[in-house]
Short mmCIF file of N, CA and C in Angstrom, two decimals:
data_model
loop_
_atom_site.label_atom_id
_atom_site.label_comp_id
_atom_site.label_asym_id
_atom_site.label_seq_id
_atom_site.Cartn_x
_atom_site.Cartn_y
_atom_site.Cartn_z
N UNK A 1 1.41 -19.43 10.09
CA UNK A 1 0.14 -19.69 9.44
C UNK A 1 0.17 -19.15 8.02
N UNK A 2 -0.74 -19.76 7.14
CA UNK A 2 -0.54 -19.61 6.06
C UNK A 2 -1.34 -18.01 5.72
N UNK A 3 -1.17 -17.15 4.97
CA UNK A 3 -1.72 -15.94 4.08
C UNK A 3 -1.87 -16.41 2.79
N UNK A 4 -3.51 -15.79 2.67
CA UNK A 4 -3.76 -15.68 1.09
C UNK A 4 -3.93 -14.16 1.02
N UNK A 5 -3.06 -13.65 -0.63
CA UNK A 5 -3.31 -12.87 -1.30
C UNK A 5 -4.31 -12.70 -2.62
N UNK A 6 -5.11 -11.63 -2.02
CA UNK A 6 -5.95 -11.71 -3.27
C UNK A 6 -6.68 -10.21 -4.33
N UNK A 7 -7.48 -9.99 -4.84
CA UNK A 7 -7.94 -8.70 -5.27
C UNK A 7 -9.26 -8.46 -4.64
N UNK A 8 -9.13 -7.56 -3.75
CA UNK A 8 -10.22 -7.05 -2.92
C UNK A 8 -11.71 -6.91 -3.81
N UNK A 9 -12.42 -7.05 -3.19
CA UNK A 9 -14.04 -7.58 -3.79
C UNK A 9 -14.91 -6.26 -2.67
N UNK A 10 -15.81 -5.97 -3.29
CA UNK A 10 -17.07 -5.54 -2.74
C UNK A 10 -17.66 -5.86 -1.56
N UNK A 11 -17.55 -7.07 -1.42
CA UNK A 11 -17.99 -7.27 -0.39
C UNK A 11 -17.06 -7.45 0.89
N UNK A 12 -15.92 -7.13 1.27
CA UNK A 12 -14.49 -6.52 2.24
C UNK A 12 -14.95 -5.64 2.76
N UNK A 13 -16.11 -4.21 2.32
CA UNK A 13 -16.10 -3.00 2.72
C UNK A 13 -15.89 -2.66 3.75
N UNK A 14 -16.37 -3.64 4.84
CA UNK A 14 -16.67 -3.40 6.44
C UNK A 14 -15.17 -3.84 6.75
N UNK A 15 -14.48 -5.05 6.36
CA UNK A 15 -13.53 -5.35 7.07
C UNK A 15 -12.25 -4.56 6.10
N UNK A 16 -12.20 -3.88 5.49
CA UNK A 16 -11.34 -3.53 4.72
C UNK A 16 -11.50 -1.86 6.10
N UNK A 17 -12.61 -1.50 6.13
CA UNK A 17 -12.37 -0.38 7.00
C UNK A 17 -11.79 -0.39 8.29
N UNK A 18 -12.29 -1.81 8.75
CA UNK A 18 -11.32 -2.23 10.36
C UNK A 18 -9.68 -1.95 10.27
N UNK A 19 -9.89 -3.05 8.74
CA UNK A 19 -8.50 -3.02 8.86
C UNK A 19 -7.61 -2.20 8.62
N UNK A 20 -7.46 -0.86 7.69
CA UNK A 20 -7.04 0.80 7.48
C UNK A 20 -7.22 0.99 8.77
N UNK A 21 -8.23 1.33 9.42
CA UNK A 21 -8.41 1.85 10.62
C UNK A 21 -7.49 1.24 12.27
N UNK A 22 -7.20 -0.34 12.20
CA UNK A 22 -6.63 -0.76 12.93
C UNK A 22 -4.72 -0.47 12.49
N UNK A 23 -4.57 -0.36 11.17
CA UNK A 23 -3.54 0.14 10.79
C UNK A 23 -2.94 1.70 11.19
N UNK A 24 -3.74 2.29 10.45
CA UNK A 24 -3.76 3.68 10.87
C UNK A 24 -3.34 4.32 12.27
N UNK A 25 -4.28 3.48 12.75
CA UNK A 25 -4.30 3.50 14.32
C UNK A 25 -2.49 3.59 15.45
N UNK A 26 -2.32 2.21 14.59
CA UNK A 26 -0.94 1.64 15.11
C UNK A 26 0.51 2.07 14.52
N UNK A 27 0.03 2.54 13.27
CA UNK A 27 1.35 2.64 12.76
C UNK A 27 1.48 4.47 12.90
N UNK A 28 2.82 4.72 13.10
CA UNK A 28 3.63 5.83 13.32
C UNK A 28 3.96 6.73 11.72
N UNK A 29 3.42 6.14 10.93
CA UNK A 29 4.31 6.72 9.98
C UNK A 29 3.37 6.73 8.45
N UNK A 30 1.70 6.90 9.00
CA UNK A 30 1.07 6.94 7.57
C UNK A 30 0.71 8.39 7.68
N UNK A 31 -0.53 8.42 6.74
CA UNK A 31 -1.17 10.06 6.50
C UNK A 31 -2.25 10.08 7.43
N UNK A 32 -2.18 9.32 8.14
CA UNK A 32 -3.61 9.78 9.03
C UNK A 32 -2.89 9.54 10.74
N UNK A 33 -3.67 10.55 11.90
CA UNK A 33 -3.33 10.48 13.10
C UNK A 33 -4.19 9.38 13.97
N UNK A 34 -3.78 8.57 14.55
CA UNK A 34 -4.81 7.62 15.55
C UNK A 34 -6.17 8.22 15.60
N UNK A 35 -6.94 7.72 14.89
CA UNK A 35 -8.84 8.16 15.24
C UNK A 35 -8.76 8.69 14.48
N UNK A 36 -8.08 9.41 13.60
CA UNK A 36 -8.52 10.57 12.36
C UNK A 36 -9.18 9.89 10.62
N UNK A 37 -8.94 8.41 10.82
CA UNK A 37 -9.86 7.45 9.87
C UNK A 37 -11.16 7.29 10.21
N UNK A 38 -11.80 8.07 9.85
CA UNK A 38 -13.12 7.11 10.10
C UNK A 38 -14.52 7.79 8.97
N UNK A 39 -14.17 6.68 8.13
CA UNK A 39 -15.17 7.13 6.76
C UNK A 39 -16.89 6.39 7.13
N UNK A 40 -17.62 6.69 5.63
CA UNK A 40 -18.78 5.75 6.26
C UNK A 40 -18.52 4.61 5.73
N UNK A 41 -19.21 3.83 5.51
CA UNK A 41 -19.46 2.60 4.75
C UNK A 41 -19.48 2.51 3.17
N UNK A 42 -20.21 3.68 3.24
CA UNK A 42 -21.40 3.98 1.84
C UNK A 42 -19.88 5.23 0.82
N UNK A 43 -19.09 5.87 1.46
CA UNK A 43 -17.82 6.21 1.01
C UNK A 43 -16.66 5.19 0.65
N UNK A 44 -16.48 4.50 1.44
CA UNK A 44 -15.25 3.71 1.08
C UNK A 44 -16.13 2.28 0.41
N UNK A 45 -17.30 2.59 0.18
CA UNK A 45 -17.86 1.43 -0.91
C UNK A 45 -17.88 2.09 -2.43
N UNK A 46 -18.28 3.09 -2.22
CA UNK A 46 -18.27 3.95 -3.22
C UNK A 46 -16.64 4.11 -4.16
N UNK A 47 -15.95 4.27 -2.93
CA UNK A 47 -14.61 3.91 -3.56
C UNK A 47 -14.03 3.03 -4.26
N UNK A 48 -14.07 1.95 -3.20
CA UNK A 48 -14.08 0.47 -3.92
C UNK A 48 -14.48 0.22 -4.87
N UNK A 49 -15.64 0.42 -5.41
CA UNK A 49 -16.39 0.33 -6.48
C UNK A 49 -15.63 0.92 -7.64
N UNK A 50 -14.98 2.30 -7.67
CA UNK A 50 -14.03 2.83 -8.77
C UNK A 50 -13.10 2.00 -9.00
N UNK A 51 -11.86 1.68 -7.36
CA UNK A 51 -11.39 0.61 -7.58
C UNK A 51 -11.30 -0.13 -8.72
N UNK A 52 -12.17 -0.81 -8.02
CA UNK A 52 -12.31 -2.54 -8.94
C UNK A 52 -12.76 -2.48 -10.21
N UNK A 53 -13.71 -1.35 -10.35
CA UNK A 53 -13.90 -1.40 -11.83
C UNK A 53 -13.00 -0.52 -13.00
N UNK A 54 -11.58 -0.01 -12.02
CA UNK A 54 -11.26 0.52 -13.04
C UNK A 54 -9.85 -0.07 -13.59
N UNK A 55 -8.79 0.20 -14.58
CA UNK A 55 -8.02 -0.43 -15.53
C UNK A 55 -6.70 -0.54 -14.87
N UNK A 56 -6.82 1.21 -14.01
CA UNK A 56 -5.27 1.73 -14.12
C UNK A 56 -5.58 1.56 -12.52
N UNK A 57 -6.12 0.63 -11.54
CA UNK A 57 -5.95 0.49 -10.11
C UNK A 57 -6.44 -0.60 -9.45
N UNK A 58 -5.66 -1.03 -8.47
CA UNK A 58 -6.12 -2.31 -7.55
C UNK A 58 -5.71 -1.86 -6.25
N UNK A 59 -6.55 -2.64 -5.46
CA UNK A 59 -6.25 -3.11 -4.29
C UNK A 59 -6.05 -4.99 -4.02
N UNK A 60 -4.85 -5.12 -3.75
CA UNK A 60 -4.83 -6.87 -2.94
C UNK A 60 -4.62 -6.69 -1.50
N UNK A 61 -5.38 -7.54 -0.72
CA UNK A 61 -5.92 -7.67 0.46
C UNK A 61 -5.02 -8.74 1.38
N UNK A 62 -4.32 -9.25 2.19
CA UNK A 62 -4.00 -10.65 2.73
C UNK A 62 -4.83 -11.32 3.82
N UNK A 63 -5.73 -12.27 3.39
CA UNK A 63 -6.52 -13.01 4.29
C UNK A 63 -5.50 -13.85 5.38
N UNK A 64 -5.85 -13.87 6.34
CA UNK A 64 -4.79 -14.83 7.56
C UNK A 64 -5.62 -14.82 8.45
N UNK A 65 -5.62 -16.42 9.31
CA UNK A 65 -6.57 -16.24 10.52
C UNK A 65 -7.94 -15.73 10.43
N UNK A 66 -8.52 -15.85 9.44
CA UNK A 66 -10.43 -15.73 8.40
C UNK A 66 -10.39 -13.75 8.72
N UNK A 67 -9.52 -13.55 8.68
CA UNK A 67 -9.46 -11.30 8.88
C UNK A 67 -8.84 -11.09 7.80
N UNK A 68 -8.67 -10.04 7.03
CA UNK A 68 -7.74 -9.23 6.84
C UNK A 68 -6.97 -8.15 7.49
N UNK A 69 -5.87 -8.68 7.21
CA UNK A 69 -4.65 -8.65 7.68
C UNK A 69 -3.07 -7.58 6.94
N UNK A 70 -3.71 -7.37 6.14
CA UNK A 70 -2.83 -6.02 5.04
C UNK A 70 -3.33 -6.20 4.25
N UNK A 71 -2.77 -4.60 3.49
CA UNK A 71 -3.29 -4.31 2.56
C UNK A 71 -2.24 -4.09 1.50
N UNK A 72 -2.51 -3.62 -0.29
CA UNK A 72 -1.49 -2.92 -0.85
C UNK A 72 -2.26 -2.05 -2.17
N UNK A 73 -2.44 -0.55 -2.24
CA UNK A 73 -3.13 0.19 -3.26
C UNK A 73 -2.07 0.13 -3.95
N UNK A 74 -2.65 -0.26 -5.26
CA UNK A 74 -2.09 0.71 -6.61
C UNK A 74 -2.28 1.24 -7.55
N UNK A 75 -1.85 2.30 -8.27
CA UNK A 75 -2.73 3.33 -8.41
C UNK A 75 -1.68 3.91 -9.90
N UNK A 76 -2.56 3.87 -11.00
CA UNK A 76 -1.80 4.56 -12.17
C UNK A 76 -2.46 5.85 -12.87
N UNK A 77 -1.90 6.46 -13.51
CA UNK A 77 -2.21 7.67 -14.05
C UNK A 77 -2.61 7.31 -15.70
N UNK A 78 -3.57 8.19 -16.01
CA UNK A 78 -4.50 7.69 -17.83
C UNK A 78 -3.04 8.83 -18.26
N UNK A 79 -2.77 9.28 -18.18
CA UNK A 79 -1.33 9.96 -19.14
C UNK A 79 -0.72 9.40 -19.94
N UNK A 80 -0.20 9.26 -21.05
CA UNK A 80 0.24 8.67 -21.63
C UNK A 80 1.42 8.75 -21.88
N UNK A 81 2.31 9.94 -21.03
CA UNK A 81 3.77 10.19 -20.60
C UNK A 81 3.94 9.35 -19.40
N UNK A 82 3.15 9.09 -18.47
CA UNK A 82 3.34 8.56 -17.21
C UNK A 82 2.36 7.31 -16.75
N UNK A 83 1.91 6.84 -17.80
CA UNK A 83 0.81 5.60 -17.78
C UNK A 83 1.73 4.15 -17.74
N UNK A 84 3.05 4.10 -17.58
CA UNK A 84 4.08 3.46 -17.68
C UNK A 84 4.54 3.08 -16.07
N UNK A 85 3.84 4.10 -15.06
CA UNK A 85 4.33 3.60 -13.50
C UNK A 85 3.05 3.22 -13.02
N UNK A 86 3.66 3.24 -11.51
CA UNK A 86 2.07 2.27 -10.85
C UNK A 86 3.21 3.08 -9.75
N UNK A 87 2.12 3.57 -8.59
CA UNK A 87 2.44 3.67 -7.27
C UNK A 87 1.78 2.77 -5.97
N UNK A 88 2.78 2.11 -5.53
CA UNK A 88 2.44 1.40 -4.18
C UNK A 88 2.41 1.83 -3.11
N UNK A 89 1.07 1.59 -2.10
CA UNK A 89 1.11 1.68 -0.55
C UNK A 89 0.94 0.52 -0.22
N UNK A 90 1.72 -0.25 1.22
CA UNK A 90 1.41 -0.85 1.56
C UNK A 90 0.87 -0.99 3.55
N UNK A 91 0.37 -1.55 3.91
CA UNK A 91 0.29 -1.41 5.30
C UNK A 91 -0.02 -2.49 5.62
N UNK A 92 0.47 -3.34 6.66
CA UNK A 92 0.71 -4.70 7.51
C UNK A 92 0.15 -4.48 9.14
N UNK A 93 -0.83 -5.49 9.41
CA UNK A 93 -1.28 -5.20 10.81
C UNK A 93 0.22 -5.30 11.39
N UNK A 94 0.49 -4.86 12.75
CA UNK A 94 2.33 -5.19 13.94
C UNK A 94 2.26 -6.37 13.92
N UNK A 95 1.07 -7.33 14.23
CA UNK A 95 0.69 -8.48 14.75
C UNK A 95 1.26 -9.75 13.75
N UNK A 96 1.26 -9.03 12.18
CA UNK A 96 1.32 -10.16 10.93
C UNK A 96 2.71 -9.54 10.30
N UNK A 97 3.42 -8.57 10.90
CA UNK A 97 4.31 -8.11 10.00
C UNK A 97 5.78 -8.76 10.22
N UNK A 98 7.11 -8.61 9.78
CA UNK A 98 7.89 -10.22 9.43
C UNK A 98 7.55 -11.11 9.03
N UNK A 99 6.17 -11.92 8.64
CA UNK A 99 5.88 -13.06 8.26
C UNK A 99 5.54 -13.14 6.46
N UNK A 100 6.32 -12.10 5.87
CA UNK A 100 6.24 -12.78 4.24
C UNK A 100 5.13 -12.32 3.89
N UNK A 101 4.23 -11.29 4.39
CA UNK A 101 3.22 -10.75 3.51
C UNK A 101 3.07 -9.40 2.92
N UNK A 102 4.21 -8.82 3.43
CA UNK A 102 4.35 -7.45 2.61
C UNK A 102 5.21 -8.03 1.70
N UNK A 103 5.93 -9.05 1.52
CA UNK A 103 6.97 -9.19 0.11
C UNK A 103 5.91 -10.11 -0.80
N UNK A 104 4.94 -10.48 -0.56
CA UNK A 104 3.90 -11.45 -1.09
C UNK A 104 2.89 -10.30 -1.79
N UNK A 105 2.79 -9.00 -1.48
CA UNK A 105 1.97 -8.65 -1.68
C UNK A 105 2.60 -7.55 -2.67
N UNK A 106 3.84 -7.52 -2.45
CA UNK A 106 4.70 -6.93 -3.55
C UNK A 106 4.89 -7.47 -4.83
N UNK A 107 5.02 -8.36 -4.80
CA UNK A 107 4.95 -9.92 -5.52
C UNK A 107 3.35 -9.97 -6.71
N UNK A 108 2.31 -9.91 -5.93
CA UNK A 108 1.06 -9.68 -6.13
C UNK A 108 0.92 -8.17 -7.45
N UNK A 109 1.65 -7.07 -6.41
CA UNK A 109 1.54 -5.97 -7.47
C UNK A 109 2.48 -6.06 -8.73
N UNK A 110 3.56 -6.67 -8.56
CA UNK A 110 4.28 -6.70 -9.91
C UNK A 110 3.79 -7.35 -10.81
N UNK A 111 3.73 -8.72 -10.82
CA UNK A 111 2.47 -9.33 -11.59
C UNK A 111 1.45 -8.86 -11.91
N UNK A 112 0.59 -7.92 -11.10
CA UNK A 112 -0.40 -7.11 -11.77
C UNK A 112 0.67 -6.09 -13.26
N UNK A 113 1.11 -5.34 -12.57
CA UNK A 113 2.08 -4.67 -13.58
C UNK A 113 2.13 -5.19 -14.53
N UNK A 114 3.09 -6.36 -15.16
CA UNK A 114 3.27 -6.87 -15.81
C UNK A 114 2.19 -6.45 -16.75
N UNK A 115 1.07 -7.21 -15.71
CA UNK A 115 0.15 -7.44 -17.20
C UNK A 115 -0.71 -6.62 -17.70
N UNK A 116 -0.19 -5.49 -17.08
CA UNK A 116 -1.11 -3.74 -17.20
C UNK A 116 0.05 -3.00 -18.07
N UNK A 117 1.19 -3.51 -18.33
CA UNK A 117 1.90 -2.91 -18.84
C UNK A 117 2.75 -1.90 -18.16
N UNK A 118 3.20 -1.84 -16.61
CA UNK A 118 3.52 -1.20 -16.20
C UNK A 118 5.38 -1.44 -16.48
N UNK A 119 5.55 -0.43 -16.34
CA UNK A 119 7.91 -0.53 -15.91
C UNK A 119 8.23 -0.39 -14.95
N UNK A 120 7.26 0.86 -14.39
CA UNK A 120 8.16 1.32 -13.18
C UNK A 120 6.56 1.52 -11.36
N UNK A 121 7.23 0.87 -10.95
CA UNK A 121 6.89 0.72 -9.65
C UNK A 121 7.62 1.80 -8.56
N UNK A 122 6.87 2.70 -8.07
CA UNK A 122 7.24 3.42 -6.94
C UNK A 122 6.36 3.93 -5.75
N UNK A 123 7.22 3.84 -4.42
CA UNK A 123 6.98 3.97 -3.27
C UNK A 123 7.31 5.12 -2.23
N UNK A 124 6.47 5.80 -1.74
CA UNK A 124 7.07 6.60 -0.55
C UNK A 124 7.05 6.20 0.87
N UNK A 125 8.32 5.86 1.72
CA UNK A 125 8.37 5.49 2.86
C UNK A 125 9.23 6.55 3.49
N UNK A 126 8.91 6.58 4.70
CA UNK A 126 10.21 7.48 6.19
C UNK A 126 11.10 6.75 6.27
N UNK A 127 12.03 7.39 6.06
CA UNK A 127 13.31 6.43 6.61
C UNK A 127 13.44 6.26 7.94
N UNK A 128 12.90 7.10 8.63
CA UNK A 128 13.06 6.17 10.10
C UNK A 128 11.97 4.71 10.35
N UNK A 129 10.94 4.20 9.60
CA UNK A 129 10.20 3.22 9.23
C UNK A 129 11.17 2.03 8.68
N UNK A 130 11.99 1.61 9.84
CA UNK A 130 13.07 0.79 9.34
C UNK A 130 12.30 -0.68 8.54
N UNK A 131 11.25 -1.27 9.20
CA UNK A 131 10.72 -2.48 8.46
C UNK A 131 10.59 -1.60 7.17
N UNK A 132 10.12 -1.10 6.89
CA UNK A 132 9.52 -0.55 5.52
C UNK A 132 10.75 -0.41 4.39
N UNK A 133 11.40 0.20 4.49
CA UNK A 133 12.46 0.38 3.86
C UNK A 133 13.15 -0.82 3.49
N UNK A 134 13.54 -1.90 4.59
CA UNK A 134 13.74 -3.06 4.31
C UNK A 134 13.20 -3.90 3.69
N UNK A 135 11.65 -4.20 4.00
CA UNK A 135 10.69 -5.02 2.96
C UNK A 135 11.21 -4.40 1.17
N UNK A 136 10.97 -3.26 1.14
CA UNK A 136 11.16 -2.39 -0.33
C UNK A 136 12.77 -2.68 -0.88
N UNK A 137 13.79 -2.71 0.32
CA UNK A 137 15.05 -3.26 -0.30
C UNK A 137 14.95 -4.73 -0.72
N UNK A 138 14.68 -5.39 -0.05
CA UNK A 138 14.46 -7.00 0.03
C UNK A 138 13.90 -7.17 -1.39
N UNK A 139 12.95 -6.49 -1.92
CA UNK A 139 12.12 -6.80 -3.06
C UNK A 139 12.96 -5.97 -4.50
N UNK A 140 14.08 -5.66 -4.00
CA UNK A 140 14.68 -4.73 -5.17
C UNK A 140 14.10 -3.64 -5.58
N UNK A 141 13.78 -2.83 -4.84
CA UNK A 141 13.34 -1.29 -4.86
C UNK A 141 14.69 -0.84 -4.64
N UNK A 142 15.03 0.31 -5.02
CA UNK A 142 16.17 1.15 -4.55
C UNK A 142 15.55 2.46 -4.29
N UNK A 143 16.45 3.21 -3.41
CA UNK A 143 15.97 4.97 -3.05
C UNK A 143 16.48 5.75 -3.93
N UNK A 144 15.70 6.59 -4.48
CA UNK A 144 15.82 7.51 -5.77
C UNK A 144 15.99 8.94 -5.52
N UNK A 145 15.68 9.00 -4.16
CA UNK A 145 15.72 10.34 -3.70
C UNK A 145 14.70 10.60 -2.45
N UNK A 146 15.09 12.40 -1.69
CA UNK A 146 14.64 12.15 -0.52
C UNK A 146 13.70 13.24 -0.68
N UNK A 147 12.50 13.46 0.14
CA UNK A 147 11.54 14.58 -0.18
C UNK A 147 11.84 15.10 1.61
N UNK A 148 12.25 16.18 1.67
CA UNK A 148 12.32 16.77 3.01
C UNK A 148 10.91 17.11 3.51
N UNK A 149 11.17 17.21 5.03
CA UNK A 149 9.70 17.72 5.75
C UNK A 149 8.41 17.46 5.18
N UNK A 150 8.82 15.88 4.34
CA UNK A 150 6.89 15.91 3.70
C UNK A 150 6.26 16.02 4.72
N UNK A 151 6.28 14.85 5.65
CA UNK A 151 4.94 14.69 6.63
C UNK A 151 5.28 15.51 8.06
N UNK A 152 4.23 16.15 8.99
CA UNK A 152 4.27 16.36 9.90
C UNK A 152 3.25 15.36 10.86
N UNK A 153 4.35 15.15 11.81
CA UNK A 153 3.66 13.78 12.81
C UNK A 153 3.94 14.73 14.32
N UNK A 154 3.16 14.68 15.07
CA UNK A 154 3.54 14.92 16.52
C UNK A 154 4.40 15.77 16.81
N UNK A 155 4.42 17.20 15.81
CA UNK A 155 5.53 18.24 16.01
C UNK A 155 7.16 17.90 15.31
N UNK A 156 6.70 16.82 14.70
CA UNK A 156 8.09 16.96 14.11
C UNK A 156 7.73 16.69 12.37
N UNK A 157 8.74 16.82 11.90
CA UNK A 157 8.92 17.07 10.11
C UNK A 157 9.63 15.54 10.14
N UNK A 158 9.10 14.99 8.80
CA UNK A 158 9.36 13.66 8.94
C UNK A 158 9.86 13.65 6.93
N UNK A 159 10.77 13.06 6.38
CA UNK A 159 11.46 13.11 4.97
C UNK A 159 10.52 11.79 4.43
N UNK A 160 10.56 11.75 3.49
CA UNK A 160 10.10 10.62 2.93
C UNK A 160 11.26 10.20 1.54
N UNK A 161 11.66 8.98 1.79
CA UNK A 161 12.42 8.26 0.58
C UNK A 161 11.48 8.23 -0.64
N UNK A 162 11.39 8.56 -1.95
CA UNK A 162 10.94 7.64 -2.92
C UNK A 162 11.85 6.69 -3.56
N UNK A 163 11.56 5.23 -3.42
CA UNK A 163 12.17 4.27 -3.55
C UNK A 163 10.99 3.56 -5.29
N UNK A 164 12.01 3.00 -5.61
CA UNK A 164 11.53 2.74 -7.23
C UNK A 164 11.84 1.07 -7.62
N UNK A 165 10.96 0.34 -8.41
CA UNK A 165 11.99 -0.74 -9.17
C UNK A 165 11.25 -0.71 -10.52
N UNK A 166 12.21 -1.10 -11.31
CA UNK A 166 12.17 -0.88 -12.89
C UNK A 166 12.06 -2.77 -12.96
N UNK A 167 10.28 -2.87 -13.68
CA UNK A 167 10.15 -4.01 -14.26
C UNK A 167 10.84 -4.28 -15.98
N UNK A 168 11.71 -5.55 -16.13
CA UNK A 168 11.82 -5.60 -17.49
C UNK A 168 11.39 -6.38 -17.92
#
């Protein structure tokens, strides 16, 4: 089935929270523990709202099947030593993931780049998060280096890759 990518709007709030939350939920390898998401409405609108109205950040959303279905933040710094990168998260419901919308939505953020003036694009993933790593190779990210014991999940210490690609 087909996915549209697009720039998240104001009015997502409710389903933009399902969908973090149905993410969150499922996946092994973000910053939050199963159930430990749960904002109000009137917060993650509030957010949104900075979001969208501001220069140096987006969110794109993938519509599939009338839901959303992933997500991808990105997020730059007003510095003017470091106003040159953009950092990506991305997260894919299990249900929609292999099907071309985390590389679509990668796709989505570089083009934003571009035209924000960005160079450098970077990501933190687990290397045991084998899709992840792969989507980020596939798209020409490379690993730049490893951050030991960032995250703690379920008693164990988990490394995180930062993986990078240089727009020219």
């Amino acid at each position: 089935m087909a996915h549209n990518i697009r720039e998240i709007s104001i009015k997502d709030v409710e389903n933009f929270i399902k969908l973090l939350s149905k993410i969150y939920d499922e996946s092994d390898y973000t910053l939050y523990n199963p159930g430990e998401y749960t904002p109000s409405i009137s917060s993650v609108s509030d957010h949104l709202e900075r979001i969208i109205t501001s220069p140096r950040s987006t969110i794109y959303v993938a519509e599939q099947d009338d839901q959303l279905v992933a997500y991808a933040f990105v997020t730059t710094e007003d510095y003017e030593r470091t106003r040159h990168q953009a950092f990506i998260t991305i997260g894919v419901k299990q249900l929609y993931q292999k099907h071309g919308i985390g590389l679509a939505l990668i796709n989505a953020v570089e083009a934003w780049s571009i035209n924000h003036n960005i160079r450098r694009i970077e990501a933190s993933v687990v290397p045991e998060n084998v899709r992840a790593v792969e989507l980020f190779k596939g798209a020409n990210f490379n690993i730049e280096g490893e951050l030991k014991d960032k995250l703690f999940i379920d008693g164990t210490y988990y490394s995180q890759y930062i993986m990078a690609k240089l727009l020219i």
